[in-house]
PDB file of C-alpha atoms in Angstrom:
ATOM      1  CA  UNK A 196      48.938 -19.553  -2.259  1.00 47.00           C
ATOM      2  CA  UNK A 197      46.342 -16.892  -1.662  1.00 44.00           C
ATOM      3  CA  UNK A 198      47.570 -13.478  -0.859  1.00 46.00           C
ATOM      4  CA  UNK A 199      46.645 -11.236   2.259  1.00 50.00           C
ATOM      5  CA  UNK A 200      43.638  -9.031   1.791  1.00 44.00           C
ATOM      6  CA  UNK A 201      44.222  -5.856  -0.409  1.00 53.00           C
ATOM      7  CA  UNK A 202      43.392  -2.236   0.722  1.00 50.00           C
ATOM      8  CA  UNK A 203      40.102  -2.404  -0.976  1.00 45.00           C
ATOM      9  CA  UNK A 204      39.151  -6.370   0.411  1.00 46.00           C
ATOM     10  CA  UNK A 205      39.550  -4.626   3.511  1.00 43.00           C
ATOM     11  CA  UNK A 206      37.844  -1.677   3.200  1.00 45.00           C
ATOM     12  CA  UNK A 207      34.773  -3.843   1.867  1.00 40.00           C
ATOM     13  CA  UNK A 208      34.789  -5.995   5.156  1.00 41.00           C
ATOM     14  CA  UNK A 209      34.848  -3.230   7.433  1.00 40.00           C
ATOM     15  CA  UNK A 210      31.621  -1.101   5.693  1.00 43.00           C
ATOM     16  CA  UNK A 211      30.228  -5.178   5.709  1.00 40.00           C
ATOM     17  CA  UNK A 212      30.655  -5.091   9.511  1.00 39.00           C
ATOM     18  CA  UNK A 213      29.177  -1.508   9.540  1.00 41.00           C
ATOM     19  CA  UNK A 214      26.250  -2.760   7.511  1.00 43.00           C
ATOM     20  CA  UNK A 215      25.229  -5.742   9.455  1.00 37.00           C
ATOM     21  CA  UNK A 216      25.741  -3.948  12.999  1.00 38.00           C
ATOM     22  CA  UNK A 217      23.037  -0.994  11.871  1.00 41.00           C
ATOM     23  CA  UNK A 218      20.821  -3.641  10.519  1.00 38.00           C
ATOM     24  CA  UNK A 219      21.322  -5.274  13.721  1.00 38.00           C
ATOM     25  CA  UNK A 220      20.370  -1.754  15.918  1.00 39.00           C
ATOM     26  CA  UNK A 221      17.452  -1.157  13.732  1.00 39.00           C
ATOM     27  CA  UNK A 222      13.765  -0.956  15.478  1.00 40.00           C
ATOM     28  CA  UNK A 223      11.492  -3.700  14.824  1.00 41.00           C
ATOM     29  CA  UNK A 224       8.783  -3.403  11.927  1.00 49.00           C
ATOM     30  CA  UNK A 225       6.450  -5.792  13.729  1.00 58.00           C
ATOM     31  CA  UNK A 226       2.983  -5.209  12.327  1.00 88.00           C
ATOM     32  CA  UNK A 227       4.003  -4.156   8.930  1.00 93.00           C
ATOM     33  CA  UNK A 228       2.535  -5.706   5.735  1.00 95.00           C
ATOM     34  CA  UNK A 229       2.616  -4.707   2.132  1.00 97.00           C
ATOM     35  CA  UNK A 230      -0.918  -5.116   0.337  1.00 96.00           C
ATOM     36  CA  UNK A 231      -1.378  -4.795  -3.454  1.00 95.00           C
ATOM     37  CA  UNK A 232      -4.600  -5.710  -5.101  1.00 93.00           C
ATOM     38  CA  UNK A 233      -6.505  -4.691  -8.553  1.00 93.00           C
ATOM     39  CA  UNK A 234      -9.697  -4.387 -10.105  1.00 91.00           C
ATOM     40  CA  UNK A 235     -10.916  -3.185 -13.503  1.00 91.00           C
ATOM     41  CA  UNK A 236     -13.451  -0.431 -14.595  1.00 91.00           C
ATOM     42  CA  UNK A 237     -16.428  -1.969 -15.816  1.00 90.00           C
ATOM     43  CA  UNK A 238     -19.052   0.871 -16.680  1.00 89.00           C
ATOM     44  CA  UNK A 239     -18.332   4.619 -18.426  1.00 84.00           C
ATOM     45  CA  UNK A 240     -21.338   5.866 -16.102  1.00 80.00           C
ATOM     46  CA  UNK A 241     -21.528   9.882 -16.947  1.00 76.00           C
ATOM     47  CA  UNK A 242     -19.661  12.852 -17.958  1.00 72.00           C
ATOM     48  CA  UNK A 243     -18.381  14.061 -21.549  1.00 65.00           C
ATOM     49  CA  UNK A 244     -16.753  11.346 -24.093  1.00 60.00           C
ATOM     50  CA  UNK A 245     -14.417   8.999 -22.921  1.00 59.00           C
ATOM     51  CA  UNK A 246     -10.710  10.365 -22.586  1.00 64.00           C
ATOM     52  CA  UNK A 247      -7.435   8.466 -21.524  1.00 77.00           C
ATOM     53  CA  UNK A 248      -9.479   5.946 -19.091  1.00 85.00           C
ATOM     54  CA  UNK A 249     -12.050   3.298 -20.828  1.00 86.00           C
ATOM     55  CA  UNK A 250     -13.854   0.824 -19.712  1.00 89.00           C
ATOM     56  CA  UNK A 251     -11.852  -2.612 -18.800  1.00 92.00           C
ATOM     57  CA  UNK A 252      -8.329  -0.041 -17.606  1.00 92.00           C
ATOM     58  CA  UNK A 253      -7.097  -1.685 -14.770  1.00 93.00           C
ATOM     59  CA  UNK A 254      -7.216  -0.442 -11.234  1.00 93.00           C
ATOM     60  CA  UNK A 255      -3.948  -0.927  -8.839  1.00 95.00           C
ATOM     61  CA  UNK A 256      -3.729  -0.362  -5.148  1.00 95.00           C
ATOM     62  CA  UNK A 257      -0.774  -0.898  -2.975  1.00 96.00           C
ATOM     63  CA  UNK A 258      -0.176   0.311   0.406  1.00 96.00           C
ATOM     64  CA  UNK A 259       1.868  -0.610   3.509  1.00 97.00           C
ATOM     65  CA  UNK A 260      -0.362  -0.246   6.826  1.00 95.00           C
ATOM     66  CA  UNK A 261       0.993  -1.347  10.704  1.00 93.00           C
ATOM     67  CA  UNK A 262      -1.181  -3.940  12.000  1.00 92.00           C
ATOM     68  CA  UNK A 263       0.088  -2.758  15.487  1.00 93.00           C
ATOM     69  CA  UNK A 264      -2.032   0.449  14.688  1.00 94.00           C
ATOM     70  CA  UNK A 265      -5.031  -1.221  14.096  1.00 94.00           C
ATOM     71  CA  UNK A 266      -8.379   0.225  16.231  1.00 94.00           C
ATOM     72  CA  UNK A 267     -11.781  -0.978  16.667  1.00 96.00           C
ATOM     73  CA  UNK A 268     -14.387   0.701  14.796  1.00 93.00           C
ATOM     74  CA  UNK A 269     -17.187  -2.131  15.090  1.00 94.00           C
ATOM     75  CA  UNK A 270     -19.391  -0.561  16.940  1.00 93.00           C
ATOM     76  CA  UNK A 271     -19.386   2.938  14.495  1.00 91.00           C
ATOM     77  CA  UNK A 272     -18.584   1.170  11.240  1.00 88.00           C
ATOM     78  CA  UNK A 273     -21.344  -1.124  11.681  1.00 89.00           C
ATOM     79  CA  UNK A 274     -24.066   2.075  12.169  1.00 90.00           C
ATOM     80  CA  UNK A 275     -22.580   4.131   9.522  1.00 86.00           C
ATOM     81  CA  UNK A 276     -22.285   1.522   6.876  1.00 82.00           C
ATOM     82  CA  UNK A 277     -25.631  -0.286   7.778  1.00 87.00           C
ATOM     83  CA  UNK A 278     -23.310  -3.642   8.017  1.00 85.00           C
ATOM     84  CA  UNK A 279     -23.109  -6.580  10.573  1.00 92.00           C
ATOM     85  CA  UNK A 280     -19.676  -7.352  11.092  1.00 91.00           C
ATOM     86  CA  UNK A 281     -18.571  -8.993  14.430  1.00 96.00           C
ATOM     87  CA  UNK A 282     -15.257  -6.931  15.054  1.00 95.00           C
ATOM     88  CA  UNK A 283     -14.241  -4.240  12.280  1.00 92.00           C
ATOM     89  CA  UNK A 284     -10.628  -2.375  12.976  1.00 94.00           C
ATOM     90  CA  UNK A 285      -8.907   0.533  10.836  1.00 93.00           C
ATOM     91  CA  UNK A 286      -5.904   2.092  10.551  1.00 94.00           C
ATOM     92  CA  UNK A 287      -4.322   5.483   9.204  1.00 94.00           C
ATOM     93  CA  UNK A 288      -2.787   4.982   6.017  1.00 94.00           C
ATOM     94  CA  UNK A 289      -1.491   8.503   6.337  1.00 93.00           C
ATOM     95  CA  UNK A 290       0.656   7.985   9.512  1.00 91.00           C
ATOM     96  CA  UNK A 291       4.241   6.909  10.150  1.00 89.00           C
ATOM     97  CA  UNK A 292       5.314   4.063   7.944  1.00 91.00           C
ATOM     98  CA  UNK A 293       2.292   3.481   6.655  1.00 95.00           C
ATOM     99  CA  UNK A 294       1.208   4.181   2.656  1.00 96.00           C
ATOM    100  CA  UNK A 295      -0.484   4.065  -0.224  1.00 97.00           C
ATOM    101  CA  UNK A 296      -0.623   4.777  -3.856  1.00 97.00           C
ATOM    102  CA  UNK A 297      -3.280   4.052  -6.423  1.00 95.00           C
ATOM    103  CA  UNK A 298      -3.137   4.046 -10.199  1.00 94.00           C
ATOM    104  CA  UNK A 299      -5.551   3.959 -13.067  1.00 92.00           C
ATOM    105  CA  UNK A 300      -4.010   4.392 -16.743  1.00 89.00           C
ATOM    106  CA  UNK A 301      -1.287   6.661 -16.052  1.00 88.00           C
ATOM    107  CA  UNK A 302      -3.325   8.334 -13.182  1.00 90.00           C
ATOM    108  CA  UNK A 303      -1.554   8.650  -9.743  1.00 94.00           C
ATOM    109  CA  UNK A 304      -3.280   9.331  -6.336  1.00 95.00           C
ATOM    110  CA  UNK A 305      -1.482   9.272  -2.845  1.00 96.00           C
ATOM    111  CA  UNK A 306      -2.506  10.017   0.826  1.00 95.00           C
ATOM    112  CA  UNK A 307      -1.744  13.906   0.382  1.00 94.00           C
ATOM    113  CA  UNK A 308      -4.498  13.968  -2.484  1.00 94.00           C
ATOM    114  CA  UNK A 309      -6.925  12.319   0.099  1.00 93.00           C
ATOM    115  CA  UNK A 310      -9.942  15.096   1.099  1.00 90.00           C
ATOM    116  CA  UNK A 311     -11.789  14.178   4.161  1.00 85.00           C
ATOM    117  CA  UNK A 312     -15.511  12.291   3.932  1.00 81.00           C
ATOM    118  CA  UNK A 313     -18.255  11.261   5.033  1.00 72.00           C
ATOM    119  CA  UNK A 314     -17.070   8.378   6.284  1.00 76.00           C
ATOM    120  CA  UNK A 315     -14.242   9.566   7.795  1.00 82.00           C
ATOM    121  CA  UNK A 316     -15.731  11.464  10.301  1.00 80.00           C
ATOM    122  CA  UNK A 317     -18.074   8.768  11.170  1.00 80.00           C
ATOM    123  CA  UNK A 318     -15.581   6.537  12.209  1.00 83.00           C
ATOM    124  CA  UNK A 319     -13.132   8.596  14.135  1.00 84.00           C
ATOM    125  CA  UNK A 320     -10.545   8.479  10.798  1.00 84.00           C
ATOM    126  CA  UNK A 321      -9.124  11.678   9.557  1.00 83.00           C
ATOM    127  CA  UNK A 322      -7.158  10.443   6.440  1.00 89.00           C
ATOM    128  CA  UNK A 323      -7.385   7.547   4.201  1.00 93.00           C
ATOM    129  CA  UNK A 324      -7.089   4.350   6.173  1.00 92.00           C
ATOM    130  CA  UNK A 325      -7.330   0.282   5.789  1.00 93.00           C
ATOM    131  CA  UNK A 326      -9.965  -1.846   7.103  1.00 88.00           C
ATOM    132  CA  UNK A 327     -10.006  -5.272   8.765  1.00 91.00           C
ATOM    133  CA  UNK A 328     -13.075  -6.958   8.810  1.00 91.00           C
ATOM    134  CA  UNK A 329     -13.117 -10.008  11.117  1.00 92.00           C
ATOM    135  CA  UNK A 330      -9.904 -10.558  11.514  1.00 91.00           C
ATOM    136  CA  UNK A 331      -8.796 -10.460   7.612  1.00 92.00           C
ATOM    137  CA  UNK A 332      -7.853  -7.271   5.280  1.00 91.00           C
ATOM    138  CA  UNK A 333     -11.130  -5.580   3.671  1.00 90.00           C
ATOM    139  CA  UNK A 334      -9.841  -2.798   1.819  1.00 90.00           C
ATOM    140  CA  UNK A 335      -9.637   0.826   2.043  1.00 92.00           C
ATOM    141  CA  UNK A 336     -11.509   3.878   1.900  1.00 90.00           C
ATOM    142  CA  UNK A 337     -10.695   6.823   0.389  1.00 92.00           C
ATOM    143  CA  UNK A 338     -11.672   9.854  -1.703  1.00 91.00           C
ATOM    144  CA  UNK A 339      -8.974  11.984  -3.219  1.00 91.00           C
ATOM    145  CA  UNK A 340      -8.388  14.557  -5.663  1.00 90.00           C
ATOM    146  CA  UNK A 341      -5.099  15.010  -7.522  1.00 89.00           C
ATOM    147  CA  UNK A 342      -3.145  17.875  -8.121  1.00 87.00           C
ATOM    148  CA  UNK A 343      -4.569  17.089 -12.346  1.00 83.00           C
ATOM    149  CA  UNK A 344      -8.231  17.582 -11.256  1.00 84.00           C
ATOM    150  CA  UNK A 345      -9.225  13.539 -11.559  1.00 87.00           C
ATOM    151  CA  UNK A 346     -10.471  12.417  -8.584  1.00 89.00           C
ATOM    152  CA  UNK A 347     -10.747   8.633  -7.281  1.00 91.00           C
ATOM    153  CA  UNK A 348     -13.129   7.192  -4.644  1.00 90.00           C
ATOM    154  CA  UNK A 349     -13.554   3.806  -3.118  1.00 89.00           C
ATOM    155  CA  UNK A 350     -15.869   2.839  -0.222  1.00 75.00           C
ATOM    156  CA  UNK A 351     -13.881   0.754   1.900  1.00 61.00           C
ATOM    157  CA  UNK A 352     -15.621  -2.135   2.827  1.00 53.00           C
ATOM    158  CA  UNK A 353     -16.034  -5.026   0.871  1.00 54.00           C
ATOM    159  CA  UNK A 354     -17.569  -5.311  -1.882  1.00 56.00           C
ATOM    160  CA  UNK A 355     -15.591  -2.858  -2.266  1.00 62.00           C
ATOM    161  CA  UNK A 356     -16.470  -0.437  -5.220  1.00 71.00           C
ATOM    162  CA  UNK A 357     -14.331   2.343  -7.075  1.00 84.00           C
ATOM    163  CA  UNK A 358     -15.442   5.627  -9.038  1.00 85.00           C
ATOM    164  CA  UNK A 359     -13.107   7.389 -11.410  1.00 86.00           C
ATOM    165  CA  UNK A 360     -13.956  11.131 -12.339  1.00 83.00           C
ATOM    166  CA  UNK A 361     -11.608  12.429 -15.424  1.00 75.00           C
ATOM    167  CA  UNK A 362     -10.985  16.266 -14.995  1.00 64.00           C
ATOM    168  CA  UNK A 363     -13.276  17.010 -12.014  1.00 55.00           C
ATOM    169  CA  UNK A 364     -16.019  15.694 -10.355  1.00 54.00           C
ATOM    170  CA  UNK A 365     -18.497  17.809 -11.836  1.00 54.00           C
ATOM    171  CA  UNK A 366     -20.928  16.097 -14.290  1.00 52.00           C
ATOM    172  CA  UNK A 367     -18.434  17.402 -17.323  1.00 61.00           C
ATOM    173  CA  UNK A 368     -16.840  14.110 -15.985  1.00 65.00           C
ATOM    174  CA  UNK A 369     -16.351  11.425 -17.686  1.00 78.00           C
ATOM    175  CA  UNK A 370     -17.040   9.147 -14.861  1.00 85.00           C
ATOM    176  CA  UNK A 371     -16.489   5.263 -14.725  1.00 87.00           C
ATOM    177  CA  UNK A 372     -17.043   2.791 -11.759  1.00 88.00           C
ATOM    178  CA  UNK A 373     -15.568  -0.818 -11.377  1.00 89.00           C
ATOM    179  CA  UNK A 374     -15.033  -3.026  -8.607  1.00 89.00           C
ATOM    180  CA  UNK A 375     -12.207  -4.235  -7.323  1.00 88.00           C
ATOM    181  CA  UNK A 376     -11.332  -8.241  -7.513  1.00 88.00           C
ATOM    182  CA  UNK A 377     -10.474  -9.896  -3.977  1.00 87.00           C
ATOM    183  CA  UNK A 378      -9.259 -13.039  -6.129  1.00 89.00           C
ATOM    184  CA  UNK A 379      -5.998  -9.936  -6.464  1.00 91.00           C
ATOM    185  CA  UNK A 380      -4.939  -9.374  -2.884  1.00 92.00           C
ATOM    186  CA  UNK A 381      -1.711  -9.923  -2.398  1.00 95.00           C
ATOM    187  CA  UNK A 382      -0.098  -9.723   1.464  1.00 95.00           C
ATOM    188  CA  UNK A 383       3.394  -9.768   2.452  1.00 95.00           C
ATOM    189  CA  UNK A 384       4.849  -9.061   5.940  1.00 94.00           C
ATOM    190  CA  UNK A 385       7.281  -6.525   5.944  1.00 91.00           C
ATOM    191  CA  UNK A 386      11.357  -8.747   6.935  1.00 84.00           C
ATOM    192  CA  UNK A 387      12.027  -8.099  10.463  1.00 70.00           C
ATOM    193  CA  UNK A 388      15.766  -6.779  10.762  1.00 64.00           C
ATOM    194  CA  UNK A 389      16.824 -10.079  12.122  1.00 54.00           C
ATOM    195  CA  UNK A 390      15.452 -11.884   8.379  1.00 49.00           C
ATOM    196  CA  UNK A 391      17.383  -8.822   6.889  1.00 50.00           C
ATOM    197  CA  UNK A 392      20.422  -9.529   8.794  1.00 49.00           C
ATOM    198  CA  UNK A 393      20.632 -13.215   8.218  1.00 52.00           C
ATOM    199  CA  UNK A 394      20.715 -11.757   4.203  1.00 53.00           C
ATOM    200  CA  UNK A 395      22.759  -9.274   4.355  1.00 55.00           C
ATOM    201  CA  UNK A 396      25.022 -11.807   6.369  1.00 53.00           C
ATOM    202  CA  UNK A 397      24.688 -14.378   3.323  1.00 56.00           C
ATOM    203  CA  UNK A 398      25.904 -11.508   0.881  1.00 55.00           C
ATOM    204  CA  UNK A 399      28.769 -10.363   2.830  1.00 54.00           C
ATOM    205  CA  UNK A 400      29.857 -13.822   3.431  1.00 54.00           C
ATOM    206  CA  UNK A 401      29.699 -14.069  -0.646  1.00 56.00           C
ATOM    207  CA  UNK A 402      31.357 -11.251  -1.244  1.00 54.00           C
ATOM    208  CA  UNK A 403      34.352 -11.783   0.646  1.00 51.00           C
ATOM    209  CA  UNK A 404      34.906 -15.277  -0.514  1.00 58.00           C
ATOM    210  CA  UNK A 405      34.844 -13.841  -4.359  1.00 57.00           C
ATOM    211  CA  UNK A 406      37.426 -11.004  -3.226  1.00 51.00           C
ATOM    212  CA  UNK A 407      40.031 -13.722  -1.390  1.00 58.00           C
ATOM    213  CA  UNK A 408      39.257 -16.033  -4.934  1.00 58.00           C
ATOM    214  CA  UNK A 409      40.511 -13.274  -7.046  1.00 57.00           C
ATOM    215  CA  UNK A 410      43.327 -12.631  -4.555  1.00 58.00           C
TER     216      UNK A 410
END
């Protein structure tokens, strides 16, 4: 015969309970995805001898924007980057729940290394941010120089190029360029709390039945 619940059995149900009943309060992430794609660096264009970085080092971006956030920038986009898309959007990759991190061979660079460009004041953007184009995810722009002196640049929309300068941007470089490879992109929507619940329900509902089976 299985014995009542022990101190601790109990103990685990109630922070359970507590668990499922925050998940269950928690605002809604509608909008959210989770984008990682790579590319590779193709040419050692300028600068001093290769360093760290050579030529076929991977590129990785990841980044969470809000789809919710998304504005249109067709009509601006379209002048600035001599382009013809029907409907172009963007959104801050520096705001609220939003980010992004980039990485090339051991090299790190984030929204707070981001320096404002050209093309951010042409289209209304004052940090890094993502681009739709048409409806579907065309990549980011960005320019950004960490607190190492490398910098990193990317254009934004697609083809979507890249630039790595090691030490500086000065012509001490080295510099390499790449593209990135759109056969890469990865998407994932961000779990709603009620998907989260319905785990974290699963789990509890595990858990317990272990603890009463070693009872």
């Amino acid at each position: 015969m299985r014995t009542p619940f022990t101190a601790l059995q109990a103990k685990v149900a109630v922070a359970t309970l507590a668990g499922l009943l925050a998940l269950a309060h928690a605002p809604a992430r509608a909008g959210l995805l989770d984008i990682s794609y790579s590319g590779t660096v193709t040419t050692f264009t300028f600068g001093g001898m290769p360093q760290d970085v050579q030529v076929g080092d991977v590129v990785s971006v990841h980044l969470r924007m809000n789809t919710d956030a998304l504005i249109d920038i067709t009509t601006t986009a379209n002048a600035f980057y001599g382009t013809t898309y029907a409907k172009v959007q963007a959104t801050r990759l520096d705001a609220a729940g939003a980010s992004l991190s980039l990485g090339i061979h051991g090299h790190a660079f984030t929204p707070a290394d981001h320096i404002p460009f050209l093309d951010n004041s042409a289209v209304g953007m004052t940090g890094p941010f993502a681009f739709f184009l048409n409806g579907g995810f065309g990549g980011i722009s960005y320019f950004g120089l960490n607190a190492t002196g490398n910098g990193f640049s990317t254009k934004g929309l697609a083809p979507e190029p890249f630039d790595f300068a090691g030490g500086s941007f000065a012509a001490a470089g080295p510099s390499y360029a790449g593209y990135f490879d759109p056969a890469s992109l990865h998407i994932t929507a961000v779990p709603e709390p009620a998907s989260a619940l319905l785990l974290a329900a699963g789990l509890a509902a595990l858990t317990l039945r272990r603890l009463r089976a070693t009872a």
